[in-house]
JSON list of C-alpha atoms and ligand atoms in Angstrom, two decimals:
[
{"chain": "A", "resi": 1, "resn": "UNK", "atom": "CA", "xyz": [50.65, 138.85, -100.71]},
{"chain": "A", "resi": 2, "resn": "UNK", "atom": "CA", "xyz": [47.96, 136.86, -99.88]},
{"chain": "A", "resi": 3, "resn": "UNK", "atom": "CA", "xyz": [44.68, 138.21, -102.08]},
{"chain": "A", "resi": 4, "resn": "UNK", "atom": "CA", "xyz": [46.12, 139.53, -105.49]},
{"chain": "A", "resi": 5, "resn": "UNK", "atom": "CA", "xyz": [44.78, 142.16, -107.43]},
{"chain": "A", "resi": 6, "resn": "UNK", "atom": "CA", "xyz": [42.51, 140.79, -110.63]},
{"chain": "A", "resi": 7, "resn": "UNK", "atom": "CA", "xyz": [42.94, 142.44, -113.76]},
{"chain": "A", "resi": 8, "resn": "UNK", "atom": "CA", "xyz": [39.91, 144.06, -116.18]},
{"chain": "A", "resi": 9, "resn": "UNK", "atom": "CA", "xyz": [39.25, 143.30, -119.30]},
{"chain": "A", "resi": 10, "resn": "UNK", "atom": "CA", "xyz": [41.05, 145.56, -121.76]},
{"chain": "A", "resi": 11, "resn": "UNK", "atom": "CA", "xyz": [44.27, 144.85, -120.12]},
{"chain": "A", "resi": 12, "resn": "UNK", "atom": "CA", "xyz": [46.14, 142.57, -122.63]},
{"chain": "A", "resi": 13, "resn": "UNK", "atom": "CA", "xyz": [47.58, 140.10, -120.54]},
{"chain": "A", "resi": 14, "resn": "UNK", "atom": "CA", "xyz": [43.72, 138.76, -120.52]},
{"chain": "A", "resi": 15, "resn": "UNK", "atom": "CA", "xyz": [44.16, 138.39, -124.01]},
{"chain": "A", "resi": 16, "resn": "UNK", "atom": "CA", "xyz": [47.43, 136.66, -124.98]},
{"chain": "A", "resi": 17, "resn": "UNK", "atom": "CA", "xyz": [47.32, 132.78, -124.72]},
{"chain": "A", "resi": 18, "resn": "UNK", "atom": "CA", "xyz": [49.75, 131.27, -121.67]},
{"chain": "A", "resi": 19, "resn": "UNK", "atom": "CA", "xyz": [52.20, 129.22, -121.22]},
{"chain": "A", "resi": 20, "resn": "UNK", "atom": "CA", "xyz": [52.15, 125.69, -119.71]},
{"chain": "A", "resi": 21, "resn": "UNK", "atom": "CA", "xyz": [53.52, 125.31, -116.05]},
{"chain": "A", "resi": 22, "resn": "UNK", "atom": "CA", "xyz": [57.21, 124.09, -116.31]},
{"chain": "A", "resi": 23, "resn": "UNK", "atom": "CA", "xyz": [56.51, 122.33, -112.61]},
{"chain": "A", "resi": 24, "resn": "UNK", "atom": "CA", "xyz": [55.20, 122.53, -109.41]},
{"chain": "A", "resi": 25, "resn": "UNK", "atom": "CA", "xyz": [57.67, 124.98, -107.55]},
{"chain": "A", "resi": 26, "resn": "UNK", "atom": "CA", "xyz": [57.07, 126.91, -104.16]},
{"chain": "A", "resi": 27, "resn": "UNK", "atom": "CA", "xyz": [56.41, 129.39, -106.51]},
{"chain": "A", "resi": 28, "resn": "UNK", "atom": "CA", "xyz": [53.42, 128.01, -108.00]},
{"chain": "A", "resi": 29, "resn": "UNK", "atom": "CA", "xyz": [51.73, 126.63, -104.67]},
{"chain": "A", "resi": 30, "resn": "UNK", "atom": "CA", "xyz": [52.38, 130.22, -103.34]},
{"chain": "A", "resi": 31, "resn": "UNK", "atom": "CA", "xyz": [50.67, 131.49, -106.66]},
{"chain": "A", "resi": 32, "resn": "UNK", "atom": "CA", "xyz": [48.04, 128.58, -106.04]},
{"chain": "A", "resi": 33, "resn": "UNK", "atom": "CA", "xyz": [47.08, 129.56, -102.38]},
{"chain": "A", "resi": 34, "resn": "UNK", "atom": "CA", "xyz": [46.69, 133.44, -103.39]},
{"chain": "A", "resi": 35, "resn": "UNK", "atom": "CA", "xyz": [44.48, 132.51, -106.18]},
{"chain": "A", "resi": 36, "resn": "UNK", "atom": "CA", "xyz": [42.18, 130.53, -104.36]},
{"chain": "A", "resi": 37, "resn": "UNK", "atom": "CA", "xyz": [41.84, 133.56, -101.30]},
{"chain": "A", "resi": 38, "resn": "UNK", "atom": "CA", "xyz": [41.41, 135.80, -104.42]},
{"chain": "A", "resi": 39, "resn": "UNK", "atom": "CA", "xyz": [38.62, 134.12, -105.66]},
{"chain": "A", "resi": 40, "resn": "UNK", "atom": "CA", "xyz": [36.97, 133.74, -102.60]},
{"chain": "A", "resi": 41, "resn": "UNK", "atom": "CA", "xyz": [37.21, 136.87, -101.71]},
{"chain": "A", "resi": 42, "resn": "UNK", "atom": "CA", "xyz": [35.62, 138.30, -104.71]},
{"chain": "A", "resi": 43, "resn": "UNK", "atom": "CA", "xyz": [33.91, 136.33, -104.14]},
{"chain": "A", "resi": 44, "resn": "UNK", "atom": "CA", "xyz": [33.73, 134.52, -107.47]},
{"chain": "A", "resi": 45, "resn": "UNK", "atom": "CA", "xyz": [33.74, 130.29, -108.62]},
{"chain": "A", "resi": 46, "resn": "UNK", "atom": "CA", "xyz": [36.77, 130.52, -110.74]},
{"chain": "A", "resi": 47, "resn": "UNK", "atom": "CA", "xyz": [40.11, 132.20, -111.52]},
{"chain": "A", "resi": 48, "resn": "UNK", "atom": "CA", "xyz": [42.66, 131.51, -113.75]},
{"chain": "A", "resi": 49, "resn": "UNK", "atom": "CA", "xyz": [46.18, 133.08, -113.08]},
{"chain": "A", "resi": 50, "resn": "UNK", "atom": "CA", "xyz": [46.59, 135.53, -115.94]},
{"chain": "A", "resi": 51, "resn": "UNK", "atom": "CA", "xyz": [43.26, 137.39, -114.31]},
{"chain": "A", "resi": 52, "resn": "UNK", "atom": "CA", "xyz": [45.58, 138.41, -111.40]},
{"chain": "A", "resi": 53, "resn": "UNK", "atom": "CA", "xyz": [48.14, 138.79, -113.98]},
{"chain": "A", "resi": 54, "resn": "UNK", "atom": "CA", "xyz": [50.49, 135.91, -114.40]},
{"chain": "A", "resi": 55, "resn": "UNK", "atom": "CA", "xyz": [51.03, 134.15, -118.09]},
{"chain": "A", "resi": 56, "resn": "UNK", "atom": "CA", "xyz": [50.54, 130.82, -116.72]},
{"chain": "A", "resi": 57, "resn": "UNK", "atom": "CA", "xyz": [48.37, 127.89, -117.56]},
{"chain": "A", "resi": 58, "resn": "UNK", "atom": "CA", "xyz": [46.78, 127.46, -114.25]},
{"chain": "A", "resi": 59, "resn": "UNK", "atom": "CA", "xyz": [43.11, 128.04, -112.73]},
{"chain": "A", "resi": 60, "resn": "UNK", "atom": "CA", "xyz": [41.23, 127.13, -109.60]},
{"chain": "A", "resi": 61, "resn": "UNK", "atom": "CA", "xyz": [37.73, 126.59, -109.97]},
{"chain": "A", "resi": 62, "resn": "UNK", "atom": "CA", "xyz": [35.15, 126.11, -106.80]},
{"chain": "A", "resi": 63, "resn": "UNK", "atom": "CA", "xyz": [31.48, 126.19, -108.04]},
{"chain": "A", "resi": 64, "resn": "UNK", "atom": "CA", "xyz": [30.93, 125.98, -104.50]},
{"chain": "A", "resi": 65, "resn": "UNK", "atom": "CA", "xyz": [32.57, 129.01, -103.18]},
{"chain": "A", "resi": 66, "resn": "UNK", "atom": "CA", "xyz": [34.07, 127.56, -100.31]},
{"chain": "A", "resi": 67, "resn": "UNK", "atom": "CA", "xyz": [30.74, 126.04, -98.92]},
{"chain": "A", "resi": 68, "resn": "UNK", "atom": "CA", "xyz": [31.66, 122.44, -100.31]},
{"chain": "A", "resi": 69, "resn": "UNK", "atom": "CA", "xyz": [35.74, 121.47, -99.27]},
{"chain": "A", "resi": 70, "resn": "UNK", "atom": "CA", "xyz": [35.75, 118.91, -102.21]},
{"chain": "A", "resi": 71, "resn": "UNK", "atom": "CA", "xyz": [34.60, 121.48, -104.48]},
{"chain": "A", "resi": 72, "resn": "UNK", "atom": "CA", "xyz": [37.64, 123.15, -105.03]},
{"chain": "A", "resi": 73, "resn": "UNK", "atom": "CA", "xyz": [39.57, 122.32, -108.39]},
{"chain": "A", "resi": 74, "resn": "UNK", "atom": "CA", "xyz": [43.68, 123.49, -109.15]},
{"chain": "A", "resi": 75, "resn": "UNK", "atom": "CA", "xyz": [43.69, 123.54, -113.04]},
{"chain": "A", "resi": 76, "resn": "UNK", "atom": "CA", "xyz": [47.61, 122.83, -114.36]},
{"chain": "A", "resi": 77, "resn": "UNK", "atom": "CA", "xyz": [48.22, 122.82, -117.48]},
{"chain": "A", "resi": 78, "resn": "UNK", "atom": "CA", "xyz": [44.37, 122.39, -118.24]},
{"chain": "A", "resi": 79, "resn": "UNK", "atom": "CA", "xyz": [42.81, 121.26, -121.35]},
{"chain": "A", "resi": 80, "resn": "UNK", "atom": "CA", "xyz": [39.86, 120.41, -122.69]},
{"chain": "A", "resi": 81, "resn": "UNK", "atom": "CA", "xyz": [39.83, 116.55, -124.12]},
{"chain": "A", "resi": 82, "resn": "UNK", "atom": "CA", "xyz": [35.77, 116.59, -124.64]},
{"chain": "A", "resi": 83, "resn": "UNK", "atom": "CA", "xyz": [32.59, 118.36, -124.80]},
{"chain": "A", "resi": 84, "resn": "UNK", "atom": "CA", "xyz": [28.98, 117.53, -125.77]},
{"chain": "A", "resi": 85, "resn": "UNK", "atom": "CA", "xyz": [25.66, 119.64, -126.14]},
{"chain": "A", "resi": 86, "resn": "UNK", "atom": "CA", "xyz": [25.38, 122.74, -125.54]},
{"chain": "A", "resi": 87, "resn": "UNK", "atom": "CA", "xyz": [23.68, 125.36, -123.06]},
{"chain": "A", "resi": 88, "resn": "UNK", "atom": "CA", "xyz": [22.48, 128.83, -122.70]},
{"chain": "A", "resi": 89, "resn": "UNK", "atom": "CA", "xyz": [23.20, 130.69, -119.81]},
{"chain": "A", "resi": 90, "resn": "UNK", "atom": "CA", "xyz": [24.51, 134.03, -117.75]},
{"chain": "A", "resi": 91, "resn": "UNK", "atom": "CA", "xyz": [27.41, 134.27, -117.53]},
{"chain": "A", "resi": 92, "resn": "UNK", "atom": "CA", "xyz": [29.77, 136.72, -115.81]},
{"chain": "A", "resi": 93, "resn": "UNK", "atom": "CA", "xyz": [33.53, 137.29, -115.00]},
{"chain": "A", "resi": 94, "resn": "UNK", "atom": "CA", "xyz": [35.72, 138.49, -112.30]},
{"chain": "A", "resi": 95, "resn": "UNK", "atom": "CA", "xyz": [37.85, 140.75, -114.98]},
{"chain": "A", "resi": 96, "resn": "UNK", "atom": "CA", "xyz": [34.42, 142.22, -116.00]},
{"chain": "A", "resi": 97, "resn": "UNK", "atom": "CA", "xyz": [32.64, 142.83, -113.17]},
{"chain": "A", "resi": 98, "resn": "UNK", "atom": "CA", "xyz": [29.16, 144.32, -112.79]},
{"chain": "A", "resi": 99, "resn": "UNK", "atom": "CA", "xyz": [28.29, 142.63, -116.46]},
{"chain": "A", "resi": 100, "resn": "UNK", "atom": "CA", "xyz": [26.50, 139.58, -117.51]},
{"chain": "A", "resi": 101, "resn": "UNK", "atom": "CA", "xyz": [25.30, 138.20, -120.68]},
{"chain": "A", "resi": 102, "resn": "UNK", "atom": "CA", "xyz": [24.00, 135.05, -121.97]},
{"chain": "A", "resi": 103, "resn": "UNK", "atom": "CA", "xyz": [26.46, 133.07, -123.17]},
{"chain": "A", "resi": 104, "resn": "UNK", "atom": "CA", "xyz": [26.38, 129.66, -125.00]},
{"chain": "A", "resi": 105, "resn": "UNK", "atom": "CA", "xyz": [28.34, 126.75, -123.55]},
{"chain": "A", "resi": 106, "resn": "UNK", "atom": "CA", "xyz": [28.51, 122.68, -123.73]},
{"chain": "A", "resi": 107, "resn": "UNK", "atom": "CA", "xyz": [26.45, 121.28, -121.52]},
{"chain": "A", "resi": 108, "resn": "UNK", "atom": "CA", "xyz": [29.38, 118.22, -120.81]},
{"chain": "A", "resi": 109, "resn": "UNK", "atom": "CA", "xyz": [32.95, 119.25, -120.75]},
{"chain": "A", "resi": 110, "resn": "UNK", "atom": "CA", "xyz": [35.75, 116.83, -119.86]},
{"chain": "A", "resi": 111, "resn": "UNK", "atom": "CA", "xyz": [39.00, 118.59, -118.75]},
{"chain": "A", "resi": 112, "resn": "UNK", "atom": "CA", "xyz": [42.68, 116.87, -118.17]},
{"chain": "A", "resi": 113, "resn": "UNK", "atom": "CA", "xyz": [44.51, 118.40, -116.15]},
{"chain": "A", "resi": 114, "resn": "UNK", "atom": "CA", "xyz": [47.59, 118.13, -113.51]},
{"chain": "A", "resi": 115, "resn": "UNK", "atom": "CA", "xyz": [46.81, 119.08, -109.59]},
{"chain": "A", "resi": 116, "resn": "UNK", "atom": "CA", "xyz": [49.38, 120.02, -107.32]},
{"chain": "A", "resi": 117, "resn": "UNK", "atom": "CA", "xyz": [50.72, 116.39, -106.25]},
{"chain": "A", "resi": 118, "resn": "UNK", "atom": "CA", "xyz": [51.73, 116.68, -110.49]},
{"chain": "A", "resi": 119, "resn": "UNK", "atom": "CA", "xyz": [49.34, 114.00, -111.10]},
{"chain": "A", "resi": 120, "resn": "UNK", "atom": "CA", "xyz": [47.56, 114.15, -114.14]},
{"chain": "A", "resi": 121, "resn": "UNK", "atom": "CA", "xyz": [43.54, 113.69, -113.57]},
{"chain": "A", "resi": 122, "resn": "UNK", "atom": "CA", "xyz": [40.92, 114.42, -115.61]},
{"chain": "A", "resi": 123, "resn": "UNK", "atom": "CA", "xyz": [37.28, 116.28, -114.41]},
{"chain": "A", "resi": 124, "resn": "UNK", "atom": "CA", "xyz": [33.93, 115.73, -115.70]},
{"chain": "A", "resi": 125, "resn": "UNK", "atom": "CA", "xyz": [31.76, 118.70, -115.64]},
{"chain": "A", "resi": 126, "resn": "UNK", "atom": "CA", "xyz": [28.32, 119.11, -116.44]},
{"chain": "A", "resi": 127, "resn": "UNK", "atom": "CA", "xyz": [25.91, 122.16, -116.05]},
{"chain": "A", "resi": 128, "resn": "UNK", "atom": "CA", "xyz": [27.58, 125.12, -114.29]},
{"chain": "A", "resi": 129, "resn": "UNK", "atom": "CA", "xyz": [30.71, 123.30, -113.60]},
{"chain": "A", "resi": 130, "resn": "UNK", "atom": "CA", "xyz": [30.98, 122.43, -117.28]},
{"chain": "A", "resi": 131, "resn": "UNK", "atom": "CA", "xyz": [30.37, 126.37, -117.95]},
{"chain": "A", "resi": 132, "resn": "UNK", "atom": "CA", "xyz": [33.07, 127.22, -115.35]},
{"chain": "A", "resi": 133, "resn": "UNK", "atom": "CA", "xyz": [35.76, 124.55, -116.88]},
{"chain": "A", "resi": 134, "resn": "UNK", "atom": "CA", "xyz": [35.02, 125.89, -120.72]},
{"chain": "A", "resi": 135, "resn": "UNK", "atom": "CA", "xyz": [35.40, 129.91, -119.07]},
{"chain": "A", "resi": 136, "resn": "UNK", "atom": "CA", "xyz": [38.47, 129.30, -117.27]},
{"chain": "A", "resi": 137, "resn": "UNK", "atom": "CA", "xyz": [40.42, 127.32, -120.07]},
{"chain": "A", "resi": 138, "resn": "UNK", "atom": "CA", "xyz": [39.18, 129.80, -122.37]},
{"chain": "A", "resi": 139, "resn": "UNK", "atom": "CA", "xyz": [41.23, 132.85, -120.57]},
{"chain": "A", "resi": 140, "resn": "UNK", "atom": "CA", "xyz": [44.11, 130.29, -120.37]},
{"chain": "A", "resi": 141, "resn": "UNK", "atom": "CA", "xyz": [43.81, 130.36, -124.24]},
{"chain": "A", "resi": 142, "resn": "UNK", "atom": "CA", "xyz": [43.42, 134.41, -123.95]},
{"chain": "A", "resi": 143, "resn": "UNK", "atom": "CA", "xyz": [39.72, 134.41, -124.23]},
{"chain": "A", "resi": 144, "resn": "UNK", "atom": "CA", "xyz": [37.13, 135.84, -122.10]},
{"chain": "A", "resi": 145, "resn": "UNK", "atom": "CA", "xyz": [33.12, 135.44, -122.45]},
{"chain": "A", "resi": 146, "resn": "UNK", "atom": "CA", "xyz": [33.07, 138.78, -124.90]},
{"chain": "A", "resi": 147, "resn": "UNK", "atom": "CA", "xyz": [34.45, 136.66, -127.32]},
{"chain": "A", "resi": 148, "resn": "UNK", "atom": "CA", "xyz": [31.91, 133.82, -127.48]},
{"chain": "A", "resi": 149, "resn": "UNK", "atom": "CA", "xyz": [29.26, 136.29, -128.29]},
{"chain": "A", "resi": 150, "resn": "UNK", "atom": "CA", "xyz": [27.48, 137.74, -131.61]},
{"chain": "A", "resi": 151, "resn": "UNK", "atom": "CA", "xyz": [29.54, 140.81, -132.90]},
{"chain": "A", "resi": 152, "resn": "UNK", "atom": "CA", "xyz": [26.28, 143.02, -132.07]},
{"chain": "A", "resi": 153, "resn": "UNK", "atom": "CA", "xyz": [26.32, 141.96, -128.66]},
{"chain": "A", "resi": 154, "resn": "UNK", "atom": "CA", "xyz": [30.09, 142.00, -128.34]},
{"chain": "A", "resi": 155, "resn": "UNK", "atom": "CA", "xyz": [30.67, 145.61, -129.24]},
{"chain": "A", "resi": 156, "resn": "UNK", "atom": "CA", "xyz": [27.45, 146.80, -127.15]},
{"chain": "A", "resi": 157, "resn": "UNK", "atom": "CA", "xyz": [28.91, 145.25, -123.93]},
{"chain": "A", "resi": 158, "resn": "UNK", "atom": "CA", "xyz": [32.51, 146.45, -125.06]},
{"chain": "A", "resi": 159, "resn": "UNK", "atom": "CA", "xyz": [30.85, 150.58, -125.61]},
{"chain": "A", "resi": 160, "resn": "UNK", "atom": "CA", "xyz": [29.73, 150.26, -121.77]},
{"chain": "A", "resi": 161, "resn": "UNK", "atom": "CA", "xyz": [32.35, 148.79, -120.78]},
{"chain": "A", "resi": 162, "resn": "UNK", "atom": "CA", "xyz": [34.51, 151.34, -121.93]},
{"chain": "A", "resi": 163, "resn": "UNK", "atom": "CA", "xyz": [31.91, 153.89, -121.16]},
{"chain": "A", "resi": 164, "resn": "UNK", "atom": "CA", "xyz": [32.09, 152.67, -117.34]},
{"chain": "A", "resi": 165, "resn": "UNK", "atom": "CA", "xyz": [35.79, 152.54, -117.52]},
{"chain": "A", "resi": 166, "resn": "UNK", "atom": "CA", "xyz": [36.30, 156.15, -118.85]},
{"chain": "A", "resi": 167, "resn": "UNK", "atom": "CA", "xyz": [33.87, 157.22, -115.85]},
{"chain": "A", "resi": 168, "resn": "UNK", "atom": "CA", "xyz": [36.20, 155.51, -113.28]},
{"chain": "A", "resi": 169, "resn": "UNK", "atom": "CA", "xyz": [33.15, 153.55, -112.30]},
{"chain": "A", "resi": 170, "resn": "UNK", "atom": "CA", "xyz": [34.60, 149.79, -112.59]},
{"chain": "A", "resi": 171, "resn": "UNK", "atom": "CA", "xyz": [37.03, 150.84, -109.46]},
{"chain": "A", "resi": 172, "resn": "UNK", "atom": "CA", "xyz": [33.67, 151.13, -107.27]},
{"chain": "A", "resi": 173, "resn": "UNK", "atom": "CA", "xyz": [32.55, 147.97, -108.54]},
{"chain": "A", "resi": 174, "resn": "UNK", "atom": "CA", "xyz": [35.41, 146.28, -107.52]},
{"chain": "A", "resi": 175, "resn": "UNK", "atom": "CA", "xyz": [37.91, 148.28, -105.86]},
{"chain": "B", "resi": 1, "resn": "ZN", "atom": "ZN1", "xyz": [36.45, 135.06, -116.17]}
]
């Protein structure tokens, strides 16, 4: 099953923190490979394997979106080791689609992380790759963007959310 399906937000498996990758099986390159077709078909610059519903700590980012081969990044057992300054952007999410909101991030984030071979590497990000390294080890700590913002904004996003949800709408979104 090549693309998977990605789960919404409200689902709880987008909320519950997951756990480390034991080691690099068939299994987990299969997982891997789907996730990265997933993504790009969204099309989207990051996914991280409990949004197509697996409790593992694993991501793929591409800022790129396929246009740049060396773009592509396989998150294992990710974690954030540094950030500095900060940034305000819009954001969105692949388990929310059709919103965005502004979303504060650093502007420097330094992630180590293991890639397929299981060697252990760490990326620099800056910009929108730092944004996309903080988002995607944030859902692999059970936290999307809704979290990071004011509890006014939060619950007004969450209303049409649920709103949208209620009118089946989300499905034409993203079926
Ligand atoms: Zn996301």
């Amino acid at each position: 099953m090549p693309i998977r399906r990605i789960v919404k937000y409200g689902d709880p498996v987008l909320e519950k923190a997951t756990a480390r990758v034991g080691g690099i099986t068939d299994e987990i390159r299969e997982l891997v490979k789907d996730m990265i077709e997933t993504m790009y078909a969204a099309p989207g610059v990051g996914l991280a394997a409990n949004q197509v519903g697996v409790p593992l700590r694993l991501a793929v980012i591409d800022i790129s979106v396929g246009e740049d081969p060396d773009a592509l990044i396989v998150l294992i057992n990710p974690e954030v080791i540094g950030s500095s300054g900060k940034q305000i952007d819009e954001e969105g999410c692949l388990s929310i689609p059709g919103y965005t909101e502004f979303v504060q991030r650093p502007e420097k984030a330094i992630v180590r992380a293991v890639n397929l071979d299981g060697k252990e590497f760490t990326v620099e990000g800056e910009g929108f790759l730092a944004r996309a390294l903080c988002h995607e080890t944030d859902h692999l700590d059970g936290k999307l963007y809704v979290h990071r913002l004011s509890g006014i904004k939060r619950s007004l996003l969450t209303k049409r959310i649920r709103k949208a949800s209620a009118a089946g709408e989300w499905e034409e979104v993203y079926p």
